[in-house]
Amino acid sequence: MSSLDEFALIRRLTEGKQSAAFQQASGVDIGIGDDAAVAYLAPGCQLVMTCDTMTESVHFQPHTMRDSDVGYKAMAAAISDIAAMGAIPRYALVALSIPQETPQHKLEAVYQGLYECANRWSVVIVGGDTTSCIGGLTLTVTVIGEVPDGQALLRSTAKTGDVVFATGELGCSAAGLEYLLQQALPSEQWPQAGKDSAEARLIAAHCRPEPQIEMGQLLQQSKVCGALNDVSDGLASEAWEIAQASGVGIDLIEDRIPIADELMAYAEKAEKDPLHYILYGGEDYKLIGTMQAEHAIEMQIKFREAGHTLYIIGYVNAEDSGVRLVQSSGYVVPIDKKGYNHFRKD
Amino acid sequence: MSSLDEFALIRRLTEGKQSAAFQQASGVDIGIGDDAAVAYLAPGCQLVMTCDTMTESVHFQPHTMRDSDVGYKAMAAAISDIAAMGAIPRYALVALSIPQETPQHKLEAVYQGLYECANRWSVVIVGGDTTSCIGGLTLTVTVIGEVPDGQALLRSTAKTGDVVFATGELGCSAAGLEYLLQQALPSEQWPQAGKDSAEARLIAAHCRPEPQIEMGQLLQQSKVCGALNDVSDGLASEAWEIAQASGVGIDLIEDRIPIADELMAYAEKAEKDPLHYILYGGEDYKLIGTMQAEHAIEMQIKFREAGHTLYIIGYVNAEDSGVRLVQSSGYVVPIDKKGYNHFRKD
């Protein structure tokens, strides 16, 4: 890397990765290469802005993520925040801090992952910053999106009587991470889809999460959605956020929470409760939220027609009861807020 | 820090720092606290987007910048990129990677600097991400601004016959950094304004640069500006960027390049050519650019009326001659592109 200056490096990592035609069709006027990027927002839309940082040793290690996964997931996590507003992602900026002696093929793999994810959700990478650093590789991805004026879905708008939903199965990412940490194998020796498909699916959930843009759109357009969050920190933590921001209580019904086959299989082997991963694992990037109960079935049908599944997993009550679990036994137990938290050491 | 989770930390660092009234007047609909921020862009305007990273040991050390300067300068550098497009900065996202054991008062000082700079240029901090990390403290500041449709000032639009201008004196930041590195003193022992005013001014140029938003606006509104860049990497490098992007040659006239009194005094003591700092120092964040020659005096008057100075320092020629210096002696010498570059080890 020392032989390349910053401009040459950026050019090499970004040039030709997204066609001029795609950029123009996406509203980009000035892309990578000037002091800042310039682009159009759709008329009648508000700006939606978020950023997400992933840093070596904290969010990833060589035996928990391939280099291309690092780029893919950093982009996916930021796009997921846009999905959680019911908005459409449009543009991204990538800030990369690179330790000295990082081989160039590693950077190329990170960028390959960034572009793979960006292309999949039609996001244009319009700029960024690249610098050397001490410590670990650090990526901050900013994503800018748009939502029709006043139509963003917030976490503070859950209402008593709403049902609670999830747009996918949860806990797989945390189980995948646990598996990878225990195995501590180089990625060439990871389980392959087909051969060890349960583990491979858990790994994919951890390394290649799928931001729920289309589901967020269905919810935003329905006008019956109350609150919305993406699951970056586990179901317990996200449900607590909605409950606190909205000033309501949330009851989750154990029997209604979906458990992926691969998570069930893994939890059985590990002799753990799959619910542990679902409630307190993180980085699934599915959406959870609330909606008017009388529209739940109609929305489930809409989701199915679009090839997705909407799981109704609980309801909103008026009590100041935080988040509770209605167990299969009928007992109702409080759920601790504890989720995945980079700052907590317990 | 270990006793605070991320939400509590963010709340402590950001809550109440910018009033609800200011945020609302600035077009913010949803600020810090949801998955993403939501805000309005002025009608008829394009989005302008940039980000800038500053990381410990590479961009700052305890003896070259106070904690509050780190925040201030990270924000200033990103705002400067918006100025360099002739645009107005509106919203910022702050991504902070924090080494374990960082004392909370350090983070509070960094945020105090971030807000000081943001408030000065009426930028609302609408979100961000906070994570722990190994290695040094790293900040990525994203700034989102607006510019009337199609009116952004680019670096590729210099024309033969244009004059080259600078909106301020250059080289002071590099001299300030050199001084701080040589002294290697804790900030309490740095020269104070008044007592050692020359050194104090060089330090201020390094630690507290002033993005040239107002100057960028004057240039954008004038409709006579050709190309525009901010000086983050030294005059030589920025002039080369304009020359290459525009396919023109640039001649800088030695006698016309302004030299700040404090730089002159410092260079004399250091027995160096002040031009060395101007051409190859970085991080001044003044603007350089080109404009139609026949409007230069009229623009100089407009600048003076606004309390600023526009220096005419050269001209654009049609030759493929890169950047040259017309020396006081009359000799014309080529200027190397070499500027401040975090990836070059020479």
XYZ file of C-alpha atoms in Angstrom:
692
model
C 0.000 0.000 0.000
C 2.872 2.379 0.666
C 3.488 2.699 -3.053
C -0.007 4.038 -3.684
C -1.122 7.466 -2.640
C -4.661 8.005 -1.406
C -6.062 9.099 -4.766
C -4.591 6.164 -6.628
C -5.848 3.815 -3.933
C -9.399 5.188 -4.002
C -9.416 5.072 -7.781
C -8.308 1.479 -7.771
C -10.907 0.455 -5.195
C -13.851 2.315 -6.698
C -13.318 3.003 -10.402
C -15.746 1.294 -12.728
C -17.568 -0.517 -9.913
C -20.879 1.242 -10.574
C -21.634 2.336 -14.113
C -22.146 5.971 -15.085
C -25.589 5.019 -16.391
C -26.596 3.476 -13.052
C -25.296 6.506 -11.164
C -27.109 8.923 -13.428
C -30.349 6.945 -13.227
C -29.930 7.046 -9.434
C -29.828 10.846 -9.387
C -26.085 11.298 -8.922
C -24.789 14.518 -10.465
C -21.219 14.468 -9.077
C -19.879 11.181 -7.684
C -16.490 10.174 -6.317
C -13.633 12.538 -7.169
C -14.544 16.058 -6.083
C -14.592 17.597 -2.592
C -18.131 16.316 -2.038
C -20.786 14.407 -3.957
C -23.859 16.088 -5.412
C -27.140 14.303 -6.051
C -30.874 14.759 -6.329
C -33.500 13.849 -3.777
C -36.949 12.889 -5.103
C -39.451 15.755 -4.946
C -41.762 15.606 -1.934
C -39.262 13.542 0.011
C -37.351 14.141 3.199
C -33.719 13.258 3.744
C -33.004 10.197 5.905
C -29.457 9.940 7.298
C -27.558 7.328 9.286
C -24.071 5.949 9.799
C -22.692 2.742 11.185
C -19.173 1.829 12.262
C -17.545 -1.595 12.232
C -14.100 -2.007 13.701
C -11.671 -4.920 13.897
C -11.555 -6.989 17.095
C -14.849 -5.462 18.288
C -17.184 -6.272 15.381
C -15.122 -8.757 13.430
C -12.035 -10.935 13.506
C -10.410 -13.045 10.815
C -12.180 -16.179 12.057
C -15.648 -14.578 12.288
C -15.816 -12.744 8.984
C -14.164 -12.858 5.577
C -12.782 -9.527 4.294
C -15.597 -9.235 1.764
C -18.146 -9.892 4.549
C -16.718 -6.952 6.494
C -17.555 -4.594 3.647
C -20.889 -6.245 2.936
C -22.046 -6.164 6.531
C -20.925 -2.585 7.216
C -23.019 -1.468 4.247
C -25.920 -3.746 5.219
C -26.038 -2.443 8.793
C -26.280 1.164 7.626
C -28.875 0.333 4.966
C -30.873 -1.507 7.651
C -31.243 1.731 9.639
C -32.857 3.279 6.555
C -35.185 0.262 6.234
C -36.152 0.758 9.878
C -37.500 4.214 8.985
C -39.605 2.814 6.128
C -37.313 4.761 3.804
C -35.396 4.002 0.603
C -31.571 4.070 0.688
C -29.994 6.103 -2.120
C -26.392 7.164 -1.497
C -23.480 5.984 0.624
C -20.162 7.411 1.831
C -17.434 5.019 2.984
C -14.787 6.080 5.510
C -11.996 3.570 5.850
C -9.152 3.694 8.386
C -6.454 1.276 7.336
C -3.653 -0.097 9.528
C -0.172 0.151 8.022
C 0.904 -3.035 6.254
C -2.654 -3.974 5.279
C -2.256 -5.931 2.033
C -4.049 -4.422 -0.916
C -5.976 -7.611 -1.711
C -7.646 -7.288 1.698
C -8.869 -3.772 0.868
C -10.060 -4.961 -2.515
C -12.079 -7.721 -0.855
C -13.610 -5.247 1.620
C -14.638 -2.995 -1.267
C -15.944 -5.935 -3.258
C -18.275 -6.664 -0.327
C -19.276 -3.011 0.009
C -20.231 -2.841 -3.657
C -21.946 -6.221 -3.641
C -24.293 -5.049 -0.895
C -24.713 -1.537 -2.339
C -25.584 -2.907 -5.777
C -28.064 -5.356 -4.348
C -30.054 -2.532 -2.761
C -29.388 0.000 -5.545
C -27.288 2.295 -3.375
C -24.639 4.438 -5.088
C -21.315 4.862 -3.277
C -20.716 8.555 -3.943
C -17.670 9.313 -1.822
C -15.763 8.740 1.377
C -12.421 9.159 3.050
C -9.439 6.856 3.317
C -6.719 7.221 5.900
C -4.074 5.137 7.585
C -4.444 4.382 11.310
C -2.967 2.577 14.264
C -5.086 -0.240 15.672
C -7.607 -2.180 13.632
C -9.329 -1.693 10.299
C -12.327 0.585 10.831
C -15.178 1.289 8.432
C -17.852 3.913 8.858
C -20.597 3.725 6.262
C -23.018 6.629 5.968
C -26.225 5.993 4.058
C -28.547 8.722 2.887
C -32.062 7.863 1.834
C -35.424 9.395 1.245
C -38.953 9.016 2.516
C -42.140 10.849 1.481
C -42.634 13.981 3.636
C -43.733 13.091 7.148
C -44.055 9.351 6.412
C -40.993 8.011 8.271
C -41.730 5.183 10.696
C -40.463 5.949 14.200
C -39.900 3.913 17.318
C -42.009 6.236 19.411
C -45.378 5.617 17.758
C -46.509 2.257 19.155
C -50.110 2.399 20.444
C -52.038 0.387 22.982
C -53.902 -2.379 21.167
C -51.289 -2.681 18.391
C -49.865 -6.100 17.681
C -46.096 -6.615 17.663
C -44.528 -8.124 14.569
C -41.154 -9.315 13.256
C -40.255 -9.528 9.564
C -38.086 -12.610 9.951
C -36.571 -15.216 12.228
C -34.190 -13.877 14.838
C -31.169 -15.132 16.779
C -29.388 -16.818 13.866
C -26.647 -14.204 13.645
C -25.724 -14.585 17.317
C -25.694 -18.374 17.033
C -23.543 -18.101 13.907
C -21.097 -15.836 15.724
C -20.937 -18.191 18.715
C -20.266 -21.105 16.404
C -17.502 -19.235 14.561
C -15.858 -18.113 17.809
C -15.896 -21.649 19.189
C -14.521 -23.220 16.020
C -11.942 -20.461 15.455
C -11.247 -21.772 11.969
C -9.936 -19.902 8.938
C -12.781 -19.166 6.547
C -11.590 -21.738 4.001
C -12.525 -24.408 6.544
C -15.972 -23.047 7.413
C -18.996 -25.279 6.797
C -20.294 -25.048 3.235
C -23.895 -24.662 2.180
C -25.249 -28.097 1.212
C -22.795 -30.130 3.210
C -23.355 -28.620 6.652
C -26.260 -26.451 5.750
C -27.519 -25.577 9.237
C -24.186 -24.114 10.335
C -23.635 -22.517 6.943
C -26.990 -20.755 7.234
C -26.136 -19.456 10.707
C -22.821 -18.166 9.393
C -24.588 -16.486 6.481
C -26.992 -14.834 8.936
C -23.998 -13.397 10.788
C -21.826 -12.429 7.817
C -24.398 -11.512 5.165
C -27.479 -10.008 6.818
C -30.223 -8.782 4.504
C -31.563 -5.306 5.204
C -35.351 -5.406 5.017
C -35.888 -2.512 2.621
C -38.792 -4.116 0.787
C -40.524 -5.053 4.053
C -39.982 -1.522 5.377
C -41.591 -0.200 2.201
C -44.613 -2.475 2.534
C -45.057 -1.273 6.106
C -44.558 2.404 5.279
C -46.996 2.302 2.389
C -49.638 0.435 4.398
C -50.241 3.418 6.743
C -51.181 0.925 9.471
C -47.727 0.516 10.966
C -47.149 1.991 14.421
C -43.523 1.829 15.557
C -40.583 0.296 13.695
C -37.022 -0.721 14.641
C -34.364 -2.896 13.100
C -32.936 -5.680 15.239
C -29.311 -4.777 15.713
C -29.183 -5.521 19.449
C -31.547 -8.461 20.045
C -35.318 -8.629 20.331
C -35.361 -7.753 24.044
C -33.390 -4.557 23.578
C -35.342 -3.435 20.492
C -38.719 -4.139 22.109
C -37.594 -2.153 25.149
C -36.607 0.759 22.921
C -40.058 0.832 21.340
C -41.792 0.431 24.715
C -39.807 3.247 26.315
C -39.914 5.609 23.338
C -43.671 5.066 22.942
C -44.549 4.985 26.643
C -46.267 1.603 26.412
C -45.758 -1.969 27.598
C -44.988 -4.863 25.237
C -45.885 -8.500 25.794
C -44.126 -11.041 23.584
C -45.804 -14.432 23.250
C -43.250 -17.227 23.464
C -45.253 -19.614 21.293
C -45.539 -17.024 18.513
C -41.864 -16.168 18.232
C -40.550 -18.038 15.174
C -37.435 -20.152 15.569
C -35.409 -20.989 12.474
C -34.747 -24.704 11.956
C -31.000 -24.095 11.918
C -31.170 -22.196 15.217
C -33.249 -24.982 16.795
C -30.746 -27.588 15.626
C -27.788 -25.541 16.854
C -29.384 -24.753 20.246
C -30.179 -28.420 20.801
C -26.558 -29.383 20.168
C -25.342 -26.545 22.349
C -27.885 -27.464 25.020
C -29.174 -23.904 25.184
C -32.553 -22.268 24.917
C -32.959 -20.875 21.376
C -34.856 -17.983 22.943
C -31.580 -16.847 24.501
C -30.167 -16.070 21.037
C -33.402 -14.472 19.879
C -33.819 -12.158 22.853
C -30.215 -11.281 23.584
C -28.295 -11.938 20.382
C -27.759 -9.108 17.951
C -27.176 -8.131 14.346
C -30.092 -9.939 12.733
C -31.230 -6.746 10.984
C -34.811 -7.953 10.630
C -37.481 -5.403 11.509
C -39.680 -5.464 14.553
C -42.544 -3.082 15.110
C -46.171 -2.639 15.877
C -49.301 -2.234 13.765
C -53.037 -1.834 14.120
C -54.368 -5.266 15.138
C -57.303 -5.191 12.730
C -54.937 -4.933 9.747
C -52.538 -7.684 10.795
C -53.985 -10.469 8.635
C -54.308 -8.243 5.593
C -50.617 -7.268 6.039
C -49.579 -10.881 6.463
C -51.235 -11.607 3.124
C -49.471 -8.648 1.491
C -46.153 -9.882 2.838
C -46.800 -13.407 1.575
C -47.724 -12.093 -1.876
C -44.371 -10.301 -1.939
C -42.541 -13.501 -0.958
C -41.963 -12.523 2.676
C -43.371 -13.525 6.046
C -44.791 -11.254 8.711
C -44.780 -12.890 12.151
C -47.192 -11.580 14.785
C -45.320 -12.154 18.035
C -47.029 -10.065 20.695
C -49.128 -7.068 21.573
C -48.893 -3.613 23.052
C -50.561 -2.833 26.371
C -51.151 0.404 28.202
C -49.295 -0.611 31.337
C -45.937 0.727 32.332
C -44.736 -2.864 32.420
C -41.733 -2.725 30.128
C -41.279 -5.840 28.027
C -42.625 -9.189 29.234
C -42.699 -12.722 27.914
C -45.930 -14.688 27.970
C -44.447 -18.144 28.371
C -45.912 -21.344 26.906
C -46.774 -22.297 30.490
C -48.963 -19.236 30.796
C -46.636 -17.457 33.203
C -45.789 -13.850 32.362
C -42.181 -12.924 33.159
C -40.370 -9.616 32.763
C -37.643 -9.509 30.102
C -34.426 -7.740 30.941
C -33.334 -5.014 28.538
C -29.898 -6.503 28.196
C -28.983 -6.947 24.567
C -25.809 -6.920 22.631
C -23.908 -3.853 23.762
C -20.344 -3.061 22.840
C -19.930 -1.026 25.990
C -21.170 -3.510 28.510
C -18.676 -5.961 29.885
C -21.040 -8.426 31.525
C -16.963 4.564 30.409
C -17.591 0.937 31.271
C -20.460 1.917 33.554
C -22.356 3.604 30.744
C -24.020 1.793 27.921
C -23.986 3.303 24.452
C -27.378 4.990 24.732
C -26.579 6.605 28.050
C -23.230 7.747 26.704
C -24.704 9.288 23.562
C -27.401 10.984 25.600
C -24.838 12.449 27.955
C -22.646 13.714 25.118
C -25.407 15.159 22.953
C -28.510 15.949 25.000
C -29.441 19.605 25.187
C -26.440 20.724 23.139
C -28.557 22.134 20.319
C -31.997 23.488 21.165
C -35.186 21.987 19.759
C -36.010 25.417 18.325
C -32.675 25.605 16.475
C -33.120 22.084 15.147
C -36.657 22.774 13.985
C -35.664 26.042 12.344
C -32.892 24.102 10.601
C -35.353 21.678 9.036
C -34.768 18.711 11.342
C -37.848 16.522 11.731
C -36.287 13.598 13.637
C -32.891 14.134 15.267
C -30.731 11.932 17.480
C -32.503 8.932 19.033
C -34.174 6.917 16.277
C -32.644 4.513 13.749
C -31.883 7.411 11.408
C -32.420 11.162 11.279
C -35.053 12.786 9.074
C -34.806 16.342 7.775
C -35.862 18.657 4.989
C -33.755 19.882 2.117
C -34.591 23.316 0.687
C -36.756 23.126 -2.459
C -34.785 23.494 -5.692
C -31.625 22.274 -4.017
C -29.388 19.280 -4.558
C -27.890 17.188 -1.785
C -24.166 17.676 -1.118
C -22.462 14.891 0.854
C -18.995 14.395 2.295
C -17.199 12.714 5.180
C -13.848 13.177 6.827
C -11.950 10.941 9.226
C -9.456 11.980 11.892
C -7.615 9.316 13.811
C -5.195 9.412 16.739
C -1.461 9.252 16.013
C -2.067 9.982 12.310
C -3.998 13.273 12.475
C -3.488 14.262 16.090
C -1.528 13.521 19.232
C -1.871 14.892 22.747
C 0.870 17.460 22.117
C -0.511 18.674 18.773
C -4.202 19.059 19.614
C -6.392 19.471 22.678
C -9.339 17.067 22.960
C -11.797 19.825 22.103
C -9.677 20.742 19.055
C -9.993 17.148 17.812
C -13.770 17.473 17.706
C -13.672 21.003 16.344
C -11.263 20.179 13.545
C -12.978 16.946 12.481
C -16.202 18.920 12.045
C -14.386 21.833 10.369
C -12.646 19.593 7.839
C -15.937 18.026 6.741
C -17.712 21.401 6.603
C -14.827 22.702 4.506
C -15.551 20.130 1.791
C -19.080 21.553 1.586
C -17.648 25.093 1.321
C -15.451 23.880 -1.525
C -18.598 23.029 -3.505
C -20.061 26.512 -2.957
C -22.732 24.777 -0.859
C -24.293 25.333 2.568
C -23.717 22.724 5.302
C -26.896 21.618 7.091
C -26.636 18.309 8.947
C -23.866 16.191 10.467
C -23.446 12.606 11.645
C -20.616 11.772 14.056
C -19.084 8.290 14.206
C -16.763 7.838 17.155
C -14.580 4.787 17.845
C -13.358 4.930 21.419
C -10.441 2.980 22.884
C -11.200 1.171 26.153
C -10.207 3.170 29.211
C -10.819 6.518 27.526
C -11.865 8.836 30.343
C -15.284 10.348 29.938
C -14.032 13.927 30.302
C -11.978 13.388 27.139
C -15.097 12.384 25.189
C -16.962 15.345 26.619
C -14.205 17.670 25.434
C -14.245 16.120 21.947
C -18.023 16.641 21.761
C -17.721 20.158 23.121
C -15.416 20.906 20.161
C -17.734 19.187 17.702
C -20.683 21.282 18.872
C -18.662 24.487 19.036
C -17.774 24.145 15.366
C -21.224 22.892 14.332
C -22.970 25.780 16.098
C -20.644 28.323 14.550
C -21.649 27.225 11.064
C -25.274 26.414 11.945
C -24.905 22.696 11.357
C -27.197 20.341 13.294
C -25.676 17.107 14.589
C -28.527 14.718 13.815
C -27.021 11.332 14.583
C -24.020 9.065 14.539
C -22.586 5.877 15.939
C -20.439 5.187 18.976
C -18.394 2.053 19.433
C -15.390 0.871 21.380
C -12.219 -0.005 19.455
C -8.641 -1.130 19.745
C -6.052 1.411 18.645
C -6.602 5.151 18.703
C -9.625 7.410 19.006
C -11.185 7.766 15.546
C -13.816 10.242 14.408
C -15.647 10.225 11.106
C -17.810 13.273 10.546
C -20.313 13.217 7.691
C -21.746 16.549 6.619
C -24.754 16.902 4.371
C -25.457 20.220 2.723
C -27.397 21.769 -0.078
C -26.729 23.799 -3.194
C -29.167 25.222 -5.747
C -29.741 22.695 -8.581
C -26.740 22.493 -10.882
C -24.835 25.307 -9.144
C -22.136 23.318 -7.304
C -18.593 24.520 -7.936
C -16.365 21.717 -9.184
C -12.640 21.276 -9.567
C -12.948 20.366 -13.219
C -14.241 23.675 -14.538
C -11.153 25.911 -14.688
C -10.832 27.657 -18.074
C -7.901 29.092 -19.962
C -7.660 32.799 -19.198
C -9.118 32.429 -15.685
C -7.156 33.884 -12.805
C -6.281 31.705 -9.823
C -7.330 32.914 -6.374
C -6.994 31.969 -2.711
C -9.439 33.060 -0.002
C -6.781 33.349 2.700
C -3.157 32.977 3.708
C -1.803 29.460 3.499
C 0.879 27.402 5.220
C 0.137 28.492 8.783
C -1.375 25.151 9.822
C 1.708 23.212 8.700
C 4.032 25.646 10.483
C 1.872 25.384 13.604
C 2.047 21.597 13.485
C 5.819 21.659 13.004
C 6.172 23.995 15.970
C 3.978 21.788 18.179
C 5.834 18.626 17.194
C 9.201 20.248 17.935
C 8.118 21.654 21.291
C 6.244 18.474 22.300
C 4.650 20.306 25.225
C 1.385 19.576 27.007
C -1.275 22.024 25.861
C -1.266 23.916 29.176
C 2.242 25.092 28.283
C 1.467 26.162 24.716
C 2.055 29.805 23.764
C -0.903 32.026 24.595
C -2.452 34.634 22.336
C -1.118 38.053 23.287
C 2.081 36.845 24.917
C 3.524 34.848 22.026
C 1.029 35.822 19.449
C 2.829 34.605 16.317
C 3.147 31.028 17.573
C -0.326 31.117 19.105
C -1.760 32.125 15.736
C 0.047 29.291 13.962
C -1.306 26.855 16.553
C -4.812 28.234 16.084
C -4.456 27.772 12.316
C -3.616 24.117 12.922
C -6.125 23.345 15.687
C -9.051 25.607 14.821
C -9.294 26.039 11.037
C -12.195 28.090 9.727
C -14.186 26.551 6.895
C -14.811 29.200 4.263
C -18.553 28.786 3.910
C -19.251 32.481 3.441
C -16.497 32.828 0.832
C -17.786 29.739 -0.976
C -21.236 31.336 -1.025
C -19.915 34.612 -2.460
C -18.167 32.639 -5.185
C -21.141 30.408 -5.938
C -23.542 33.320 -6.159
C -21.210 35.359 -8.366
C -21.567 32.943 -11.319
C -18.027 33.934 -12.418
C -16.164 31.237 -10.486
C -14.506 28.501 -12.533
C -13.065 25.710 -10.401
C -12.977 25.487 -6.612
C -11.099 23.346 -4.067
C -10.394 23.586 -0.364
C -6.772 23.433 0.715
C -6.507 20.265 2.737
C -3.266 19.037 1.159
C -1.197 22.155 0.367
C -1.417 24.661 -2.471
C 0.705 22.558 -4.835
C -1.461 19.493 -4.530
C -4.760 21.409 -4.780
C -3.603 23.401 -7.821
C -2.528 20.140 -9.460
C -5.946 18.648 -8.790
C -7.653 21.567 -10.505
C -5.181 21.525 -13.399
C -5.589 17.807 -13.987
C -9.356 17.677 -13.500
C -9.821 20.680 -15.810
C -7.186 19.737 -18.395
C -5.363 23.063 -18.079
C -2.042 24.411 -16.813
C -1.742 26.674 -13.781
C 0.964 29.284 -13.186
C 1.279 30.602 -9.637
C 3.054 33.941 -9.246
C 5.443 33.866 -6.299
C 5.148 37.585 -5.603
C 1.368 37.393 -5.446
C 1.102 34.529 -2.961
C 0.288 36.094 0.417
C 2.439 35.169 3.401
C 1.018 35.646 6.894
C 3.206 37.712 9.218
C 3.319 34.847 11.729
C 4.442 32.408 9.063
C 7.136 34.820 7.880
C 8.395 35.266 11.438
C 8.372 31.525 12.079
C 10.086 30.645 8.788
C 12.819 33.191 9.466
C 13.528 31.658 12.868
C 13.399 28.148 11.391
C 15.618 29.298 8.487
C 13.193 27.888 5.963
C 11.407 29.252 2.913
C 7.830 30.172 3.910
C 6.761 28.973 0.460
C 7.643 25.456 1.549
C 4.793 25.496 4.102
C 2.404 27.164 1.659
C 2.987 24.764 -1.218
C 3.459 21.522 0.670
C 1.829 22.007 4.059
C -1.753 20.942 4.525
C -4.961 21.474 6.453
C -5.369 25.221 5.952
C -8.937 24.751 4.678
C -8.920 28.013 2.760
C -10.344 27.855 -0.743
C -8.399 28.066 -3.962
C -9.977 28.275 -7.350
C -10.237 30.086 -10.625
C -12.516 32.811 -11.960
C -13.066 34.881 -15.054
C -10.230 37.447 -15.109
C -12.485 40.366 -16.015
C -14.480 39.914 -12.820
C -11.529 39.575 -10.447
C -11.475 43.160 -9.168
C -15.226 43.295 -8.740
C -15.032 40.058 -6.698
C -12.151 41.401 -4.636
C -14.357 44.362 -3.751
C -17.264 42.085 -2.864
C -14.977 40.062 -0.634
C -13.651 43.204 1.072
C -17.182 44.483 1.673
C -17.943 41.164 3.414
C -14.836 41.499 5.585
C -12.734 38.973 3.671
C -9.802 39.080 1.270
C -9.565 37.487 -2.146
C -5.961 37.032 -3.253
C -5.251 36.702 -6.983
C -2.216 34.422 -7.091
C -1.893 33.160 -10.646
C -3.565 32.332 -13.912
C -4.751 29.435 -15.999
C -3.085 28.650 -19.324
C -3.981 26.281 -22.105
C -0.739 24.346 -21.970
C -0.404 20.853 -20.620
C 2.240 22.211 -18.266
C 0.887 21.127 -14.892
C 1.504 23.640 -12.123
C 4.405 26.079 -12.334
C 5.793 28.849 -10.170
C 6.667 32.177 -11.749
C 9.482 33.151 -9.402
C 10.310 36.689 -8.319
C 13.454 36.331 -10.449
C 11.334 35.771 -13.550
C 12.232 32.116 -13.859
C 9.353 29.698 -14.325
C 9.847 26.393 -12.490
C 7.614 23.308 -12.360
C 5.993 22.569 -8.996
C 5.896 19.000 -7.824
C 2.473 17.632 -6.917
C 3.707 16.382 -3.572
C 1.494 17.598 -0.775
C 0.507 16.244 2.567
C -0.428 12.618 2.042
C -1.116 10.136 4.804
C -0.083 7.272 2.589
C 3.253 8.553 1.422
C 6.182 7.833 3.633
C 8.682 10.248 2.092
